[in-house]
mmCIF file of C-alpha atoms in Angstrom:
data_model
loop_
_atom_site.group_PDB
_atom_site.id
_atom_site.type_symbol
_atom_site.label_atom_id
_atom_site.label_comp_id
_atom_site.label_asym_id
_atom_site.label_seq_id
_atom_site.Cartn_x
_atom_site.Cartn_y
_atom_site.Cartn_z
ATOM 1 C CA MET A 1 127.956 121.483 87.764
ATOM 2 C CA SER A 2 125.519 122.479 90.514
ATOM 3 C CA LEU A 3 121.765 122.906 90.570
ATOM 4 C CA GLN A 4 120.220 126.265 89.774
ATOM 5 C CA ARG A 5 118.927 128.344 92.666
ATOM 6 C CA LEU A 6 115.649 130.201 92.244
ATOM 7 C CA ASN A 7 113.453 132.212 94.577
ATOM 8 C CA ALA A 8 110.091 130.831 95.651
ATOM 9 C CA ASP A 9 108.293 133.631 93.802
ATOM 10 C CA ALA A 10 109.841 132.641 90.474
ATOM 11 C CA PRO A 11 107.275 131.561 87.846
ATOM 12 C CA ILE A 12 106.417 127.865 88.073
ATOM 13 C CA GLU A 13 107.431 127.537 84.420
ATOM 14 C CA THR A 14 110.944 128.726 85.297
ATOM 15 C CA ILE A 15 111.226 126.258 88.191
ATOM 16 C CA VAL A 16 109.929 123.396 86.038
ATOM 17 C CA THR A 17 112.320 124.275 83.199
ATOM 18 C CA ALA A 18 115.271 124.029 85.594
ATOM 19 C CA ILE A 19 114.094 120.662 86.918
ATOM 20 C CA ARG A 20 113.587 119.239 83.428
ATOM 21 C CA ARG A 21 117.015 120.478 82.351
ATOM 22 C CA ASP A 22 119.103 119.523 85.397
ATOM 23 C CA GLY A 23 116.987 116.929 87.229
ATOM 24 C CA GLY A 24 116.464 119.239 90.193
ATOM 25 C CA VAL A 25 116.481 122.788 91.514
ATOM 26 C CA VAL A 26 116.934 124.626 94.811
ATOM 27 C CA VAL A 27 114.042 126.922 95.700
ATOM 28 C CA GLN A 28 115.150 129.598 98.150
ATOM 29 C CA ARG A 29 112.811 130.786 100.928
ATOM 30 C CA ALA A 30 110.196 128.206 99.965
ATOM 31 C CA LEU A 31 108.749 128.397 103.492
ATOM 32 C CA SER A 32 107.795 131.616 105.228
ATOM 33 C CA PRO A 33 109.541 132.281 108.557
ATOM 34 C CA ASP A 34 106.277 131.644 110.427
ATOM 35 C CA LEU A 35 105.627 128.319 108.692
ATOM 36 C CA LEU A 36 109.246 127.250 109.163
ATOM 37 C CA GLY A 37 109.131 128.066 112.884
ATOM 38 C CA ALA A 38 105.868 126.189 113.378
ATOM 39 C CA LEU A 39 107.249 123.172 111.521
ATOM 40 C CA GLN A 40 110.435 123.185 113.606
ATOM 41 C CA ASP A 41 108.376 123.274 116.804
ATOM 42 C CA GLU A 42 106.220 120.346 115.684
ATOM 43 C CA LEU A 43 108.997 118.111 114.378
ATOM 44 C CA ALA A 44 111.459 118.586 117.261
ATOM 45 C CA PRO A 45 109.593 116.451 119.854
ATOM 46 C CA ILE A 46 108.619 113.887 117.208
ATOM 47 C CA LEU A 47 112.248 113.374 116.218
ATOM 48 C CA GLU A 48 113.368 113.400 119.846
ATOM 49 C CA GLY A 49 111.202 110.342 120.415
ATOM 50 C CA THR A 50 112.287 108.570 117.245
ATOM 51 C CA PRO A 51 115.027 105.903 117.490
ATOM 52 C CA ASN A 52 118.087 105.841 115.280
ATOM 53 C CA GLY A 53 118.032 103.642 112.198
ATOM 54 C CA MET A 54 119.334 100.065 112.188
ATOM 55 C CA ASP A 55 120.256 99.641 108.503
ATOM 56 C CA GLU A 56 123.999 99.937 108.011
ATOM 57 C CA VAL A 57 123.766 99.684 104.219
ATOM 58 C CA PHE A 58 121.076 102.072 102.973
ATOM 59 C CA LEU A 59 119.131 103.932 105.668
ATOM 60 C CA GLY A 60 122.006 104.252 108.106
ATOM 61 C CA THR A 61 122.346 103.896 111.869
ATOM 62 C CA ARG A 62 122.695 107.571 112.786
ATOM 63 C CA PRO A 63 119.691 109.130 111.038
ATOM 64 C CA ARG A 64 116.273 109.367 112.684
ATOM 65 C CA ARG A 65 113.320 108.992 110.309
ATOM 66 C CA ALA A 66 109.846 109.949 111.504
ATOM 67 C CA SER A 67 106.848 109.101 109.317
ATOM 68 C CA GLY A 68 103.049 109.344 109.487
ATOM 69 C CA LEU A 69 103.475 113.098 109.528
ATOM 70 C CA PHE A 70 100.222 114.176 107.901
ATOM 71 C CA ALA A 71 98.466 113.014 111.072
ATOM 72 C CA ARG A 72 101.218 113.945 113.522
ATOM 73 C CA SER A 73 102.306 117.334 112.187
ATOM 74 C CA PRO A 74 99.532 119.632 110.890
ATOM 75 C CA HIS A 75 102.052 122.003 109.309
ATOM 76 C CA THR A 76 103.423 119.168 107.166
ATOM 77 C CA ALA A 77 100.039 119.186 105.437
ATOM 78 C CA GLU A 78 100.321 122.944 104.917
ATOM 79 C CA VAL A 79 103.755 122.478 103.349
ATOM 80 C CA ALA A 80 102.475 119.765 100.990
ATOM 81 C CA LEU A 81 99.770 122.079 99.656
ATOM 82 C CA LEU A 82 102.088 125.015 98.912
ATOM 83 C CA PRO A 83 101.592 126.028 95.253
ATOM 84 C CA VAL A 84 105.336 126.197 94.572
ATOM 85 C CA PHE A 85 105.535 122.435 95.241
ATOM 86 C CA LEU A 86 102.114 121.209 94.147
ATOM 87 C CA ASP A 87 102.026 123.203 90.913
ATOM 88 C CA ALA A 88 105.534 122.040 89.989
ATOM 89 C CA ALA A 89 104.469 118.437 90.584
ATOM 90 C CA LYS A 90 101.395 118.879 88.387
ATOM 91 C CA ALA A 91 103.444 120.406 85.568
ATOM 92 C CA ILE A 92 106.041 117.634 85.606
ATOM 93 C CA LEU A 93 103.896 114.573 86.275
ATOM 94 C CA GLN A 94 100.547 115.237 84.642
ATOM 95 C CA THR A 95 101.558 114.375 81.084
ATOM 96 C CA PRO A 96 98.420 113.315 79.174
ATOM 97 C CA VAL A 97 98.110 110.177 77.063
ATOM 98 C CA LYS A 98 95.758 109.366 74.197
ATOM 99 C CA ALA A 99 93.583 106.262 74.375
ATOM 100 C CA TRP A 100 90.646 104.750 72.513
ATOM 101 C CA ALA A 101 87.258 104.389 74.171
ATOM 102 C CA GLY A 102 85.393 102.507 71.497
ATOM 103 C CA GLN A 103 85.626 104.720 68.410
ATOM 104 C CA THR A 104 86.370 107.858 70.391
ATOM 105 C CA ARG A 105 89.925 109.114 70.899
ATOM 106 C CA VAL A 106 90.179 110.494 74.431
ATOM 107 C CA GLU A 107 92.901 112.253 76.378
ATOM 108 C CA VAL A 108 93.616 110.964 79.875
ATOM 109 C CA VAL A 109 95.527 113.121 82.345
ATOM 110 C CA PRO A 110 97.036 111.232 85.303
ATOM 111 C CA ASP A 111 96.254 112.329 88.835
ATOM 112 C CA LEU A 112 98.723 112.968 91.645
ATOM 113 C CA GLN A 113 99.002 111.465 95.094
ATOM 114 C CA LEU A 114 101.096 112.173 98.165
ATOM 115 C CA SER A 115 103.268 109.151 98.766
ATOM 116 C CA VAL A 116 105.849 109.955 101.448
ATOM 117 C CA ALA A 117 106.145 112.478 104.247
ATOM 118 C CA GLN A 118 109.150 111.895 106.458
ATOM 119 C CA ALA A 119 111.330 113.983 108.734
ATOM 120 C CA ILE A 120 114.966 112.901 108.397
ATOM 121 C CA GLN A 121 117.544 113.993 110.932
ATOM 122 C CA ILE A 122 121.141 112.951 110.176
ATOM 123 C CA HIS A 123 123.346 112.916 113.261
ATOM 124 C CA PRO A 124 127.124 113.394 113.400
ATOM 125 C CA GLY A 125 129.110 110.346 112.401
ATOM 126 C CA GLN A 126 126.737 109.105 109.715
ATOM 127 C CA GLY A 127 128.363 108.370 106.348
ATOM 128 C CA HIS A 128 126.835 109.102 102.988
ATOM 129 C CA GLN A 129 123.909 107.114 101.672
ATOM 130 C CA PRO A 130 124.388 105.059 98.488
ATOM 131 C CA LEU A 131 123.416 107.112 95.453
ATOM 132 C CA HIS A 132 120.075 105.918 94.085
ATOM 133 C CA ARG A 133 116.964 106.788 92.110
ATOM 134 C CA ASP A 134 113.693 107.056 94.008
ATOM 135 C CA ASP A 135 111.652 105.578 91.166
ATOM 136 C CA THR A 136 113.457 102.256 91.608
ATOM 137 C CA VAL A 137 110.700 101.406 94.105
ATOM 138 C CA TRP A 138 108.457 100.776 91.061
ATOM 139 C CA MET A 139 111.308 99.280 88.998
ATOM 140 C CA TRP A 140 110.930 102.262 86.633
ATOM 141 C CA ARG A 141 113.049 101.936 83.486
ATOM 142 C CA HIS A 142 115.041 104.688 81.783
ATOM 143 C CA PRO A 143 114.526 105.868 79.135
ATOM 144 C CA ASP A 144 111.856 103.237 78.346
ATOM 145 C CA TYR A 145 108.892 104.892 80.059
ATOM 146 C CA GLY A 146 109.586 108.412 78.819
ATOM 147 C CA ARG A 147 107.883 110.102 81.763
ATOM 148 C CA GLU A 148 108.592 110.843 85.416
ATOM 149 C CA ALA A 149 106.879 108.974 88.248
ATOM 150 C CA ARG A 150 107.777 111.296 91.122
ATOM 151 C CA LEU A 151 108.679 114.809 92.178
ATOM 152 C CA GLN A 152 110.462 114.733 95.531
ATOM 153 C CA ILE A 153 110.882 117.686 97.889
ATOM 154 C CA MET A 154 113.461 118.074 100.660
ATOM 155 C CA ILE A 155 112.824 121.081 102.880
ATOM 156 C CA ALA A 156 115.736 122.292 104.959
ATOM 157 C CA VAL A 157 114.252 122.436 108.463
ATOM 158 C CA SER A 158 117.755 123.281 109.661
ATOM 159 C CA LYS A 159 120.678 124.558 107.603
ATOM 160 C CA PHE A 160 122.106 122.107 105.024
ATOM 161 C CA THR A 161 125.858 122.221 104.344
ATOM 162 C CA ALA A 162 128.474 120.075 102.659
ATOM 163 C CA ASP A 163 129.726 119.076 106.128
ATOM 164 C CA ASN A 164 126.466 118.193 107.899
ATOM 165 C CA GLY A 165 124.886 115.819 105.399
ATOM 166 C CA GLY A 166 123.344 118.127 102.802
ATOM 167 C CA THR A 167 121.619 115.942 100.196
ATOM 168 C CA LEU A 168 123.961 114.751 97.437
ATOM 169 C CA VAL A 169 122.664 115.128 93.866
ATOM 170 C CA ILE A 170 124.108 114.295 90.445
ATOM 171 C CA PRO A 171 122.802 117.046 88.144
ATOM 172 C CA GLY A 172 121.782 115.722 84.744
ATOM 173 C CA SER A 173 121.595 112.090 85.887
ATOM 174 C CA HIS A 174 117.857 111.975 85.137
ATOM 175 C CA ARG A 175 118.855 111.625 81.480
ATOM 176 C CA TRP A 176 121.018 108.540 82.038
ATOM 177 C CA ASP A 177 119.988 105.046 81.024
ATOM 178 C CA ASP A 178 119.921 102.230 83.572
ATOM 179 C CA GLU A 179 123.373 100.904 82.710
ATOM 180 C CA ARG A 180 125.368 103.932 83.817
ATOM 181 C CA MET A 181 126.623 103.693 87.391
ATOM 182 C CA PRO A 182 126.591 106.808 89.619
ATOM 183 C CA THR A 183 129.820 107.783 91.379
ATOM 184 C CA MET A 184 130.484 109.991 94.376
ATOM 185 C CA GLU A 185 132.839 112.102 92.271
ATOM 186 C CA GLU A 186 129.847 113.225 90.218
ATOM 187 C CA ALA A 187 127.660 114.122 93.212
ATOM 188 C CA VAL A 188 127.416 117.632 94.636
ATOM 189 C CA PRO A 189 126.128 118.471 98.130
ATOM 190 C CA THR A 190 123.034 120.637 98.446
ATOM 191 C CA GLU A 191 123.665 123.668 100.632
ATOM 192 C CA MET A 192 120.533 125.453 101.830
ATOM 193 C CA ALA A 193 119.421 127.872 104.492
ATOM 194 C CA ALA A 194 116.594 126.714 106.737
ATOM 195 C CA GLY A 195 113.359 127.236 104.801
ATOM 196 C CA ASP A 196 114.902 126.501 101.394
ATOM 197 C CA ALA A 197 113.859 123.398 99.458
ATOM 198 C CA LEU A 198 115.449 120.962 97.030
ATOM 199 C CA LEU A 199 113.140 119.645 94.304
ATOM 200 C CA TRP A 200 114.161 116.683 92.124
ATOM 201 C CA VAL A 201 112.569 114.038 89.944
ATOM 202 C CA GLY A 202 112.479 110.320 90.648
ATOM 203 C CA SER A 203 115.047 109.552 87.961
ATOM 204 C CA THR A 204 117.778 111.780 89.461
ATOM 205 C CA TYR A 205 120.552 110.045 91.402
ATOM 206 C CA HIS A 206 120.884 111.405 94.929
ATOM 207 C CA GLY A 207 121.488 110.368 98.550
ATOM 208 C CA GLY A 208 121.951 111.695 102.059
ATOM 209 C CA GLY A 209 125.386 113.161 102.650
ATOM 210 C CA THR A 210 128.021 112.482 105.313
ATOM 211 C CA ASN A 211 127.588 114.402 108.556
ATOM 212 C CA SER A 212 131.092 115.234 109.724
ATOM 213 C CA SER A 213 129.929 118.224 111.758
ATOM 214 C CA ASP A 214 129.136 118.366 115.476
ATOM 215 C CA ALA A 215 125.353 118.847 115.120
ATOM 216 C CA PRO A 216 122.455 117.085 113.394
ATOM 217 C CA ARG A 217 120.822 118.386 110.242
ATOM 218 C CA THR A 218 117.061 118.083 109.862
ATOM 219 C CA GLY A 219 114.994 117.893 106.694
ATOM 220 C CA LEU A 220 111.395 117.192 105.766
ATOM 221 C CA THR A 221 110.904 115.187 102.584
ATOM 222 C CA ILE A 222 107.591 114.917 100.731
ATOM 223 C CA ALA A 223 106.930 112.925 97.549
ATOM 224 C CA TYR A 224 104.308 113.635 94.901
ATOM 225 C CA ASP A 225 103.730 110.538 92.741
ATOM 226 C CA LEU A 226 101.574 109.446 89.856
ATOM 227 C CA ALA A 227 98.307 108.285 91.394
ATOM 228 C CA MET A 228 98.216 104.973 89.508
ATOM 229 C CA LEU A 229 101.328 103.789 91.372
ATOM 230 C CA ARG A 230 101.357 102.284 94.840
ATOM 231 C CA GLN A 231 102.268 104.712 97.607
ATOM 232 C CA GLU A 232 105.722 104.150 99.083
ATOM 233 C CA GLU A 233 104.442 105.016 102.552
ATOM 234 C CA ASN A 234 101.012 103.483 103.101
ATOM 235 C CA GLN A 235 99.050 106.640 103.877
ATOM 236 C CA TYR A 236 95.812 104.722 104.497
ATOM 237 C CA LEU A 237 97.363 103.055 107.535
ATOM 238 C CA SER A 238 99.711 105.872 108.573
ATOM 239 C CA ASN A 239 96.871 108.325 109.126
ATOM 240 C CA PRO A 240 93.962 107.389 111.425
ATOM 241 C CA ILE A 241 90.540 108.146 109.976
ATOM 242 C CA ALA A 242 89.770 110.677 112.707
ATOM 243 C CA ALA A 243 92.793 112.693 111.573
ATOM 244 C CA VAL A 244 91.976 112.286 107.874
ATOM 245 C CA LYS A 245 88.401 113.528 108.411
ATOM 246 C CA ALA A 246 89.758 116.775 109.871
ATOM 247 C CA MET A 247 92.024 117.451 106.860
ATOM 248 C CA PRO A 248 91.166 119.724 103.924
ATOM 249 C CA GLU A 249 89.438 117.847 101.104
ATOM 250 C CA GLU A 250 92.306 118.571 98.705
ATOM 251 C CA LEU A 251 94.726 116.842 101.065
ATOM 252 C CA GLN A 252 92.334 113.918 101.658
ATOM 253 C CA ARG A 253 92.156 113.277 97.939
ATOM 254 C CA LEU A 254 95.923 113.621 97.497
ATOM 255 C CA LEU A 255 96.332 110.966 100.184
ATOM 256 C CA GLY A 256 94.265 108.562 98.069
ATOM 257 C CA TRP A 257 90.697 109.068 99.258
ATOM 258 C CA THR A 258 89.413 109.590 95.725
ATOM 259 C CA VAL A 259 88.738 107.960 92.384
ATOM 260 C CA ASN A 260 91.380 109.080 89.921
ATOM 261 C CA SER A 261 91.055 109.940 86.258
ATOM 262 C CA THR A 262 91.645 106.326 85.178
ATOM 263 C CA PHE A 263 88.875 105.105 87.531
ATOM 264 C CA MET A 264 91.305 103.499 89.962
ATOM 265 C CA GLY A 265 90.421 103.482 93.641
ATOM 266 C CA TRP A 266 86.639 103.112 93.628
ATOM 267 C CA VAL A 267 84.852 101.248 96.387
ATOM 268 C CA GLU A 268 81.397 99.680 96.460
ATOM 269 C CA ILE A 269 79.075 101.732 98.678
ATOM 270 C CA ASP A 270 75.365 100.989 98.934
ATOM 271 C CA GLY A 271 75.701 98.564 96.042
ATOM 272 C CA LEU A 272 77.305 101.114 93.694
ATOM 273 C CA GLN A 273 80.892 101.793 92.588
ATOM 274 C CA GLN A 274 81.582 105.133 94.231
ATOM 275 C CA ASP A 275 84.246 107.621 95.185
ATOM 276 C CA PRO A 276 85.757 106.507 98.535
ATOM 277 C CA HIS A 277 85.700 110.130 99.659
ATOM 278 C CA VAL A 278 81.997 109.536 100.375
ATOM 279 C CA LEU A 279 83.061 107.417 103.356
ATOM 280 C CA LEU A 280 84.832 110.360 104.982
ATOM 281 C CA THR A 281 81.547 112.255 105.100
ATOM 282 C CA ARG A 282 79.851 109.513 107.138
ATOM 283 C CA PRO A 283 80.125 109.902 110.932
ATOM 284 C CA GLU A 284 79.779 106.149 111.423
ATOM 285 C CA PHE A 285 82.825 105.365 109.265
ATOM 286 C CA ARG A 286 85.660 104.202 111.507
ATOM 287 C CA GLN A 287 89.024 102.635 110.841
ATOM 288 C CA VAL A 288 89.614 99.276 112.472
ATOM 289 C CA GLY A 289 92.937 97.889 113.603
ATOM 290 C CA VAL A 290 95.109 100.955 113.060
ATOM 291 C CA ILE A 291 97.436 102.114 115.816
ATOM 292 C CA ASP A 292 97.494 105.870 116.266
ATOM 293 C CA PRO A 293 101.019 107.302 115.789
ATOM 294 C CA VAL A 294 102.705 108.345 119.023
#
């Protein structure tokens, strides 16, 4: 079994249906040629200056992983706001719940946040990553919680093949309970042209593949998470305030500079509990103690 392949102009409902059924989907031509070229130009020098990993068990010693990209790579922000990704994340993650507020029954819809943005370049000689679920970072339980915590995107910045480390995925594994062990025999490599994207939910078993080719493969991964969960990559410290202030408001709020629908994230300003986005409008607001990414 392999994941369905759909074009980027397919209806969001069709893309979401495939993800809910199989745990993931490949979206072809998700990035325009111009956006792909700009992203390649931005990420190349960043990755060139990034050291290889030092974790022989999980992250590997041959991949290069560059983070803090919303401040370092302006086109990463453009990718994160593409409707094909953002609308799919909203459809999958924003499942409402009913709650009592006194004697009134209210519906609460969870907000989204951007949690991870990382360029991953797997170099020749790197073996496959252990198969895992991304939502393990929150110790998510299956099927106990009955909802997804994350929609993850992997954009092929260069071509993905079975030989160069194309992401391994076990279709249908998002329906497994926590006792079933994933095996490599069940995993299929994701093959994509540059500009295609793999979308999968946090409960789907996956991992980086083995690169037995003679060239690196490069991908950009972005995670959309439920806003009431802690970000995997601390975006408040990864992105200097000067860079955040220059971002579109939609991106600022997705990075956490907002009060969400469950009133999480407020800050006291002028003696009142307020939306932290107010701080970004104040010229005197400066971040202290954060090292700008290089």
